[in-house]
Coordinates of C-alpha atoms and ligand atoms in Angstrom, one line a residue:
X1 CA 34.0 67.0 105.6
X2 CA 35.4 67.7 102.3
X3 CA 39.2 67.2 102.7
X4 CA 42.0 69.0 100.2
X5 CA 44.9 67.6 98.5
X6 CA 47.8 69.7 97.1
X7 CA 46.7 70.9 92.9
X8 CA 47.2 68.3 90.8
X9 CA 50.8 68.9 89.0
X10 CA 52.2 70.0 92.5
X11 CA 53.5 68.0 95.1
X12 CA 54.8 68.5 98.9
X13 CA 58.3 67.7 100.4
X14 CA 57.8 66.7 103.6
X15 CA 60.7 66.1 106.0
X16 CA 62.7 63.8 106.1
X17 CA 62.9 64.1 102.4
X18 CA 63.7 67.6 102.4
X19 CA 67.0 67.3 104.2
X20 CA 68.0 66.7 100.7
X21 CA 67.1 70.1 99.4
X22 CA 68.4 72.0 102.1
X23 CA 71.3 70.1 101.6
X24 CA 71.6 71.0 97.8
X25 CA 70.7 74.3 98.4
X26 CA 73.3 74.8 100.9
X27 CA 76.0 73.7 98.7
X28 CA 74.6 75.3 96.1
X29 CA 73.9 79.1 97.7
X30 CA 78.4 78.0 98.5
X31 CA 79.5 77.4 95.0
X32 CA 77.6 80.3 93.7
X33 CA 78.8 82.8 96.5
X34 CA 82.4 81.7 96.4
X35 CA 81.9 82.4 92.8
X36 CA 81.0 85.8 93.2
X37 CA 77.0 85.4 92.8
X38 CA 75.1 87.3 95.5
X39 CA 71.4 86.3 96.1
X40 CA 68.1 88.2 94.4
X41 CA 65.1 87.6 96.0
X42 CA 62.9 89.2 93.3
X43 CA 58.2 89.0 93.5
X44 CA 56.9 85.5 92.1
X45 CA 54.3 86.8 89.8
X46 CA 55.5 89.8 87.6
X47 CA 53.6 92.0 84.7
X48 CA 52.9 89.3 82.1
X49 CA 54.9 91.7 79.6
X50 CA 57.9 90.1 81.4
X51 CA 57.4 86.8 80.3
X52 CA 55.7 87.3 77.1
X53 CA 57.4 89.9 75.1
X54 CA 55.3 89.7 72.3
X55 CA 57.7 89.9 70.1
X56 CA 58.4 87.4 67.0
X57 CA 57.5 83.7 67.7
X58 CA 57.2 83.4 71.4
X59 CA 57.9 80.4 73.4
X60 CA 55.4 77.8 74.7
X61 CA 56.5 78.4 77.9
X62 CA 55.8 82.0 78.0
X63 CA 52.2 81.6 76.3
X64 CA 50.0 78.5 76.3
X65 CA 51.8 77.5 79.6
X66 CA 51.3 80.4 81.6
X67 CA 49.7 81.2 84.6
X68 CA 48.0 84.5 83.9
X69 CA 45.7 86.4 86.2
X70 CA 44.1 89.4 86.8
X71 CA 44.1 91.0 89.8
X72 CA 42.3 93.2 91.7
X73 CA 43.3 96.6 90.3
X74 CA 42.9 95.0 86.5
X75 CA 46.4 94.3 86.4
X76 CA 47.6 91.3 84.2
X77 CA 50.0 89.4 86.0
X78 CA 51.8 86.1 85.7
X79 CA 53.2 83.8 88.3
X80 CA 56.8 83.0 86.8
X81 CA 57.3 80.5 84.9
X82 CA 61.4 80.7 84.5
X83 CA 63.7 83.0 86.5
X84 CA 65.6 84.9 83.6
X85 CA 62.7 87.3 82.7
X86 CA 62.7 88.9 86.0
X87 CA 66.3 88.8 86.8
X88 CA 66.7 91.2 84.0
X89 CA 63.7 93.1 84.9
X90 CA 64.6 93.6 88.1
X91 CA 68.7 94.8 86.0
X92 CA 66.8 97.1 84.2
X93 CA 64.9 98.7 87.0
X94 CA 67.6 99.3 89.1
X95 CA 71.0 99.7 86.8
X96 CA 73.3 97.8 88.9
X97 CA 76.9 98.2 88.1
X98 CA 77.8 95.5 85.4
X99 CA 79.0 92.8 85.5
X100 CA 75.8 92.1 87.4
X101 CA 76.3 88.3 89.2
X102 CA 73.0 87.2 91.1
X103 CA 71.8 83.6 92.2
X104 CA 68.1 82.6 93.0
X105 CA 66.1 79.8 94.1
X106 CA 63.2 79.8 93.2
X107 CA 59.4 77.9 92.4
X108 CA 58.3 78.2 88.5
X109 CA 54.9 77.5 87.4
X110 CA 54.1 76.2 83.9
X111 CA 50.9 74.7 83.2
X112 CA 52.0 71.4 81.5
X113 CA 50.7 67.6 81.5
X114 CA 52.1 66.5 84.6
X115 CA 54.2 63.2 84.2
X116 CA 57.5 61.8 86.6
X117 CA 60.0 64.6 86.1
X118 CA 57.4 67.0 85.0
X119 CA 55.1 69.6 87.4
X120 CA 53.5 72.8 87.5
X121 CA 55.2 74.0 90.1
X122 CA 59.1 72.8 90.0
X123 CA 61.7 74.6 91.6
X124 CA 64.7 75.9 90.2
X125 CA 68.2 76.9 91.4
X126 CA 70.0 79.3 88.6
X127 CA 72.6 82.2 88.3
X128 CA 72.5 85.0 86.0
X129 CA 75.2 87.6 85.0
X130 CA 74.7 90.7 83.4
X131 CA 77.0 93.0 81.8
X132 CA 79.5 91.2 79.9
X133 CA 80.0 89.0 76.6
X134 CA 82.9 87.6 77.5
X135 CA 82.9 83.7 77.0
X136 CA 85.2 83.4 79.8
X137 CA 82.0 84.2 81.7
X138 CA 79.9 81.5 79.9
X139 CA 82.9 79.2 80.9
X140 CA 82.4 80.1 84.5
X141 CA 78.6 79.9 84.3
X142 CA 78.4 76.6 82.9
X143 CA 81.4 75.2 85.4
X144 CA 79.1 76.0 88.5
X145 CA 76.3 73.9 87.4
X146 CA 78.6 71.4 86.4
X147 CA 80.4 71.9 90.0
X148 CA 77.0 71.3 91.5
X149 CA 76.1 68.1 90.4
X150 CA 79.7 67.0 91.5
X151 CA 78.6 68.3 94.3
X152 CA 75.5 66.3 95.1
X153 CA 77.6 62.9 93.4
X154 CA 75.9 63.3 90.3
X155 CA 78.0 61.5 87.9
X156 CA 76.2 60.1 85.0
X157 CA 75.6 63.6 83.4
X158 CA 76.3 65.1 79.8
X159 CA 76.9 68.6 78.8
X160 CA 75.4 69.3 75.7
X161 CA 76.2 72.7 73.9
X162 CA 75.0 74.8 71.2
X163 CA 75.3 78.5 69.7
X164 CA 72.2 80.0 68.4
X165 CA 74.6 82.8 66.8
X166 CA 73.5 86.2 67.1
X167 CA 70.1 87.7 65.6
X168 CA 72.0 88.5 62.0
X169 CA 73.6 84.9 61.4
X170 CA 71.0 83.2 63.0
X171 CA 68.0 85.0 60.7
X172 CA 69.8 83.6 57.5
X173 CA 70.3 80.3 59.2
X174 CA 66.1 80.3 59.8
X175 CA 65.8 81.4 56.3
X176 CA 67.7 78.4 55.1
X177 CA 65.9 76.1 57.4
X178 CA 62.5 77.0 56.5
X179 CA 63.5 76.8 53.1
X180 CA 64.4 73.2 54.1
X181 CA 61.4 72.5 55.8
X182 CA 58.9 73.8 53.6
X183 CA 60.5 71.3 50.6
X184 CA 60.4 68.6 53.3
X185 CA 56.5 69.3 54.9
X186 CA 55.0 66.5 53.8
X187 CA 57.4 64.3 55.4
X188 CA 57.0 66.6 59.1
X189 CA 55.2 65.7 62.1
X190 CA 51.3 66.7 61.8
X191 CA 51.7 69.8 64.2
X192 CA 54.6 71.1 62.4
X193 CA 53.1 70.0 59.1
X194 CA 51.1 73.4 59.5
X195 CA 53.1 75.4 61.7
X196 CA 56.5 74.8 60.7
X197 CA 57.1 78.2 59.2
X198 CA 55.7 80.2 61.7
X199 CA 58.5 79.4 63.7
X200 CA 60.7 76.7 62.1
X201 CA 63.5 76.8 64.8
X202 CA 61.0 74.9 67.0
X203 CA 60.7 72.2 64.7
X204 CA 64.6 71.8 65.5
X205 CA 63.0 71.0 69.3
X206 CA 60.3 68.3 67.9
X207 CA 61.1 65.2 69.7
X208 CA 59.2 63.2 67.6
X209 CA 60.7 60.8 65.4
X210 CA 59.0 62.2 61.9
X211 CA 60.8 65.9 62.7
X212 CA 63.5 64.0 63.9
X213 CA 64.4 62.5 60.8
X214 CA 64.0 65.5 58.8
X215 CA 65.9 67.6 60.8
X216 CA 69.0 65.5 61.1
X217 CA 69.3 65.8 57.4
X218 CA 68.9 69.5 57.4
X219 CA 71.1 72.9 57.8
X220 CA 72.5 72.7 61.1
X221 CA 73.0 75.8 62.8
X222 CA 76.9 75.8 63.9
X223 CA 77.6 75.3 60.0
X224 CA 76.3 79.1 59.1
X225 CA 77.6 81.2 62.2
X226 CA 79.3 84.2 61.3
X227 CA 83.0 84.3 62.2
X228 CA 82.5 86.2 65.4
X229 CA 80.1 83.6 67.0
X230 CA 82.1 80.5 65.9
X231 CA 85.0 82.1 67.8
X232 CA 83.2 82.9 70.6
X233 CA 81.8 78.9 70.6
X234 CA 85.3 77.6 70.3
X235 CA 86.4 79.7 73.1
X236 CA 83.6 78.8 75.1
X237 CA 84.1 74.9 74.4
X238 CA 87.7 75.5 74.3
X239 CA 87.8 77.2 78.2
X240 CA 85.0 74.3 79.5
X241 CA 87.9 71.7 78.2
X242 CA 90.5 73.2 80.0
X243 CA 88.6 72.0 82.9
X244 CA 88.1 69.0 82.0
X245 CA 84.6 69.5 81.4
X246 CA 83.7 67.6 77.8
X247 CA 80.8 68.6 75.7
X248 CA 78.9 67.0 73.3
X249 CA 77.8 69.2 70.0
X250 CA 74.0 69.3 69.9
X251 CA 73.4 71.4 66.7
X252 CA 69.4 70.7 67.0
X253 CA 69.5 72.1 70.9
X254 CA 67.4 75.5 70.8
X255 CA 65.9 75.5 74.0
X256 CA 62.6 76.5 75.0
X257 CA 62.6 80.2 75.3
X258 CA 63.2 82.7 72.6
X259 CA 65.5 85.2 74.1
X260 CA 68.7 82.8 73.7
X261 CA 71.6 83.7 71.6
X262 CA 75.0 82.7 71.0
X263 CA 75.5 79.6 73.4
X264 CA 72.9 77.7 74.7
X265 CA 73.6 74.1 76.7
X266 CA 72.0 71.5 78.9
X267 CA 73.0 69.0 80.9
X268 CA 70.9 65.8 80.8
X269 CA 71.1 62.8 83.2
X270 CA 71.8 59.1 81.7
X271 CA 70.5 57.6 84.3
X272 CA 66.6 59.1 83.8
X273 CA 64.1 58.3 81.2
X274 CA 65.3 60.8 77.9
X275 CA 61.8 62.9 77.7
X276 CA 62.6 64.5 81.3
X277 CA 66.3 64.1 81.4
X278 CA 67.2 67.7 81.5
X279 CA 68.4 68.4 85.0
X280 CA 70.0 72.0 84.2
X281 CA 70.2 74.2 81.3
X282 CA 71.0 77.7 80.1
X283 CA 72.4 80.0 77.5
X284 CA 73.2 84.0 76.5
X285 CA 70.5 86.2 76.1
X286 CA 72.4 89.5 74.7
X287 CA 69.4 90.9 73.4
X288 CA 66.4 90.8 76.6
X289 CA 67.6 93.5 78.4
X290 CA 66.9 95.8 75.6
X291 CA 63.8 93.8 75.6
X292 CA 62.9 94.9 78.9
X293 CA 63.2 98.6 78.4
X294 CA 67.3 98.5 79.2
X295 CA 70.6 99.5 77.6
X296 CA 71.6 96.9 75.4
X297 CA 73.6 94.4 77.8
X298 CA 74.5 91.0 77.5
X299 CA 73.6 87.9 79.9
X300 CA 74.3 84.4 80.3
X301 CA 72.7 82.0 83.0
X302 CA 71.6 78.5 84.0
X303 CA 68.8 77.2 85.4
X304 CA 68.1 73.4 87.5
X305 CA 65.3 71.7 88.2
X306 CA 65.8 70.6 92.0
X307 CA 62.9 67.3 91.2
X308 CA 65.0 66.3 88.3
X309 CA 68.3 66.7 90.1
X310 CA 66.5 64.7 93.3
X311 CA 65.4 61.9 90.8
X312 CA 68.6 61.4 89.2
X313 CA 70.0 61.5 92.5
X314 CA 67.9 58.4 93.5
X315 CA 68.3 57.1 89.7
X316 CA 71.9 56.8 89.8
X317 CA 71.8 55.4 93.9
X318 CA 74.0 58.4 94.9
X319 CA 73.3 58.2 98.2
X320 CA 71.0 56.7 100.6
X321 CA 67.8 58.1 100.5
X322 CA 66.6 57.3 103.0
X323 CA 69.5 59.0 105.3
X324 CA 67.8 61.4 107.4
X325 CA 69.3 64.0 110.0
X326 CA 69.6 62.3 113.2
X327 CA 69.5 63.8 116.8
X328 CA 72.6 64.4 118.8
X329 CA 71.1 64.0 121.7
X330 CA 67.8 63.2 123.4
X331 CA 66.8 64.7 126.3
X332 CA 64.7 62.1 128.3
X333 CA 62.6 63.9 131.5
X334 CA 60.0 62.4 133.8
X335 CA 59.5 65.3 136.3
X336 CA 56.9 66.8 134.1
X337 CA 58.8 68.3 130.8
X338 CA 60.3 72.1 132.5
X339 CA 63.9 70.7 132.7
X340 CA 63.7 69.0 128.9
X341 CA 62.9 72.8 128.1
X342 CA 65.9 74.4 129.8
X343 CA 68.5 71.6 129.0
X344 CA 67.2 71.5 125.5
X345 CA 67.8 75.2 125.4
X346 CA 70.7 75.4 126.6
X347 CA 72.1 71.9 124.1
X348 CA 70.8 73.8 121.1
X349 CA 72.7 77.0 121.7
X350 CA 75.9 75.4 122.0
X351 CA 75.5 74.2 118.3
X352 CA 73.6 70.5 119.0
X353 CA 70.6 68.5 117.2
X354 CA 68.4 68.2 120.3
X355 CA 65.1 66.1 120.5
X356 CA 63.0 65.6 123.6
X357 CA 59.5 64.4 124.3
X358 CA 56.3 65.8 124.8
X359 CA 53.2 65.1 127.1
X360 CA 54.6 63.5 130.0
X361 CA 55.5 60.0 128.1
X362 CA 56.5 57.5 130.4
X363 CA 60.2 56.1 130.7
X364 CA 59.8 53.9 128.2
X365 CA 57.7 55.6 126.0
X366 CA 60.6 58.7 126.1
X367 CA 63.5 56.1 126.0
X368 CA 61.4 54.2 122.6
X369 CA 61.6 58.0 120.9
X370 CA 65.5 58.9 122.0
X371 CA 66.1 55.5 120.1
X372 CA 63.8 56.0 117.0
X373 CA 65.8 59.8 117.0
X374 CA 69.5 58.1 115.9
X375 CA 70.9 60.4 119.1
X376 CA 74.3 59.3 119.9
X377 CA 73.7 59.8 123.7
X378 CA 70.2 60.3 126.0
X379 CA 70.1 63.3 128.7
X380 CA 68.1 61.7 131.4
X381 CA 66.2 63.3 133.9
X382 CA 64.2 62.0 136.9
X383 CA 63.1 63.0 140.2
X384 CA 66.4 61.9 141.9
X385 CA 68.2 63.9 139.5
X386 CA 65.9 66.9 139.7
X387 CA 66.8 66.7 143.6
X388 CA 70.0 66.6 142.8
X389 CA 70.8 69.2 140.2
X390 CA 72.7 66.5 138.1
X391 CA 71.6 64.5 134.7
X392 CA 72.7 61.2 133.7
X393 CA 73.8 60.9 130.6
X394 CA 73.5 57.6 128.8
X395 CA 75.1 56.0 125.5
X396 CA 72.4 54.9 123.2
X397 CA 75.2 53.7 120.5
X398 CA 78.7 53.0 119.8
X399 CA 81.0 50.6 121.6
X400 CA 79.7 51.6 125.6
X401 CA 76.0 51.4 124.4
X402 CA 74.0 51.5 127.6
X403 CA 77.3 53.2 129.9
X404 CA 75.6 55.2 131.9
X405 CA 77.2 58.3 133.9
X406 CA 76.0 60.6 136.2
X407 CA 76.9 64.7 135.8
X408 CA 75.7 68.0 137.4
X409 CA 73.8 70.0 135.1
X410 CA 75.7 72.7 134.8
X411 CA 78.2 70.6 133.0
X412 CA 75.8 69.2 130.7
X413 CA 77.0 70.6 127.3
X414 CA 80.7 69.6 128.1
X415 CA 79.6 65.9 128.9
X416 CA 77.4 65.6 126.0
X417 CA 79.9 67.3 123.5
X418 CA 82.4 64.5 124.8
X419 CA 80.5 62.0 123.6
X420 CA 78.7 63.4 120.6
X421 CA 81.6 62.9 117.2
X422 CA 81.9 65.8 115.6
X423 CA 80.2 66.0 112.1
Ligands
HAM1 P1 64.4 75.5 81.4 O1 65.3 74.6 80.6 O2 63.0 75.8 80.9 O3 65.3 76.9 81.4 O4 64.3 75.0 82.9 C1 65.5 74.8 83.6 C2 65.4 73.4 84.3 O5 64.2 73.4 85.1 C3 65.2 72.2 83.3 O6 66.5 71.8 82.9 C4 64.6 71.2 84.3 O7 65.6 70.6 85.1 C5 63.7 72.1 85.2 N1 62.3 72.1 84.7 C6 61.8 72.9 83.7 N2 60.5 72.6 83.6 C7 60.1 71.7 84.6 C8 58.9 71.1 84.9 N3 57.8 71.3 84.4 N4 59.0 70.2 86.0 C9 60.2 69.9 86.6 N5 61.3 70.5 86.2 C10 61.3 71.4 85.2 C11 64.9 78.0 82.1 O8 63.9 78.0 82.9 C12 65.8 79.1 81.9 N6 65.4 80.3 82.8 C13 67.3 78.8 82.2 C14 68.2 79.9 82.0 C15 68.8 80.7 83.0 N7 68.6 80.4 80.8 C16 69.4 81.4 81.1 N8 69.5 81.6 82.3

């Protein structure tokens, strides 16, 4: 029989692993509500348009890395590969009143190399807010994903920040730069040897050490802002240090999409490997409404890679990974399974973890599971009990491991909840 493993590039998260995303994505669907973000559940795949705009140099991301497909009315679609595109798409379909505050979480699918820290499908948590061009909102932005990782005990994390100006300053800036670069080709990497002036702000991304060392010696972008977007950076780096967030300039940061302008940022993790040490990153993008067929309105946002932030998690030993959810209780029945069913029931409505056995296990069998389970205490149920409308209730931990005490069942809940600690 031919057998099936998950597409190369993607991977599974089985439990008990996962209890760590539901955690993060608990705390993080709280830090974005208490911050005035409501949720957008918005279609996976949208018109490709959405993603590739077509317009100037386009991004990597939103071209050779693309899932495209056609479906089976001829439309060309693509399954997203970011959340931004269609967080303003689905702005500019329905005209929300501004400012417009939404969170998602959400798969992305880029068709890369795969490597640790890299996949086809990753999963990102991000906020976007629409409506306003206030920094103090880029301050409040960049303070939840900096909130998050505090959150999850990250603590070996940077906040790098740039401004990308807005189209006017930054289109003498490229000017300048490809001036630069076209006296300096020779010395480039071999891709950008060629390609350098089709799009020399991507050069500025070139990780490799050749356009690395030209670069470095080059315009930098921060140097030829106009006034209006150097003020706007201060304040924005000015607003992060009033709470206590530090930055670190990063004048060759341009991120990977072309619809940034004014800041862009990105927190990377110290404690994982520099080529994948992104964990979160984001920007403005004033001008991708208008893109998308909208009014002109200004956005800023941030998106995190859940992997990355679950690696640097383990990286950096903030926790115990191998923690997983235990059991409060295990229901343990030898009378043929009905009365696990009701008691079960009837633990898990008044708010307990409750784990039982299946197929008529023996004793032991059932008592080798409650143990395995981490429950604090074991519900037994035999046929004495059964006769006699009690269970005894057992300590399978703490200091009276093994005290054993015998309860009706209608007082079940009480006697369990007495011994269960709160958490
Ligand atoms: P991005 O930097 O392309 O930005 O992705 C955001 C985060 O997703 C990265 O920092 C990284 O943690 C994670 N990530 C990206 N690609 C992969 C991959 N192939 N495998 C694993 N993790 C990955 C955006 O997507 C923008 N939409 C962010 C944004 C929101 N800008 C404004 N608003």
């Amino acid at each position: 029989m031919e057998t099936f493993r998950a597409p190369i590039g993607t991977h599974d998260v089985p439990p008990p692993a996962s209890a760590w995303w539901e955690d993060a994505l608990g705390r993080f669907a709280g830090l974005a509500r208490r911050s005035g973000f409501g949720l957008l559940i918005s279609p996976l795949f949208e018109d490709v348009a959405v993603f590739d705009r077509g317009i100037g140099a386009t991004s990597d991301v939103a071209t050779k890395e693309m899932y495209v497909f056609t479906d089976r009315g001829g439309r060309q679609l693509a399954l997203r590969p970011e959340g931004t595109a269609s967080v303003v798409r689905a702005f500019v379909q329905h005209r929300p009143p501004t400012p417009w505050k939404v969170w998602y979480a959400t798969p992305a699918f880029r068709y890369e190399r795969p490597q640790a820290g890299r996949y086809r499908q990753h999963h990102q948590v991000g906020v976007e807010a629409l409506g306003s061009a206030d920094p103090a909102l880029d301050v409040e932005v960049i303070a939840l994903a900096a909130r998050f990782y505090e959150a999850l005990g990250l603590r070996q994390v940077r906040l790098l920040v740039n401004s990308m100006g807005h189209p006017e300053c930054r289109g003498a800036y490229v000017a300048l730069l490809a001036q630069y670069l076209g006296a300096h080709a020779t010395e480039l990497c071999e891709e950008h040897r060629e390609r350098a002036q089709e799009n020399p702000l991507r050069v500025l991304d070139c990780k490799r050490p050749a356009c690395v060392a030209v670069t470095e010696r080059g315009p930098q972008l921060p140097d030829h802002l106009c006034e209006e977007c150097r003020d706007h950076f201060a304040t924005v780096r000015e607003g992060l240090a009033s709470l206590g967030l530090d930055t670190t300039l990063a004048p060759r940061l341009v991120r990977g999409f072309d619809y940034y302008t004014r800041t862009t940022f990105e927190f990377v993790s110290d404690a994982l490997a520099s080529a994948q040490n992104a964990i979160g990153g984001g920007g403005r993008y004033d001008g991708l409404a208008e893109q998308l067929g909208g009014p002109p309105t200004p956005g800023v946002g941030f998106g995190s890679g859940l992997e990355r932030l679950r690696l640097a998690w383990e990286a950096e030993g903030a926790g115990d990974p191998a923690a997983d959810p235990r059991a409060d209780v295990f229901v343990v029945d030898t009378t043929g399974g009905q009365r696990a069913t009701t008691l079960a029931d009837a633990l898990r409505r008044a708010g307990l973890v409750v784990e039982r056995a299946y197929d008529q296990r023996s004793m032991k069998a059932q008592m080798r599971l409650a143990d395995r389970s981490g429950a604090a205490v074991a519900v037994l149920v035999g046929p004495q009990e059964l006769a006699a409308d009690s269970v005894t209730i057992r300590d399978l931990r703490g200091a009276v491991e093994g005290a054993q005490v015998s309860v009706p069942a209608s007082d079940v809940v009480a006697a369990v909840r007495e011994r269960v600690t709160e958490r």
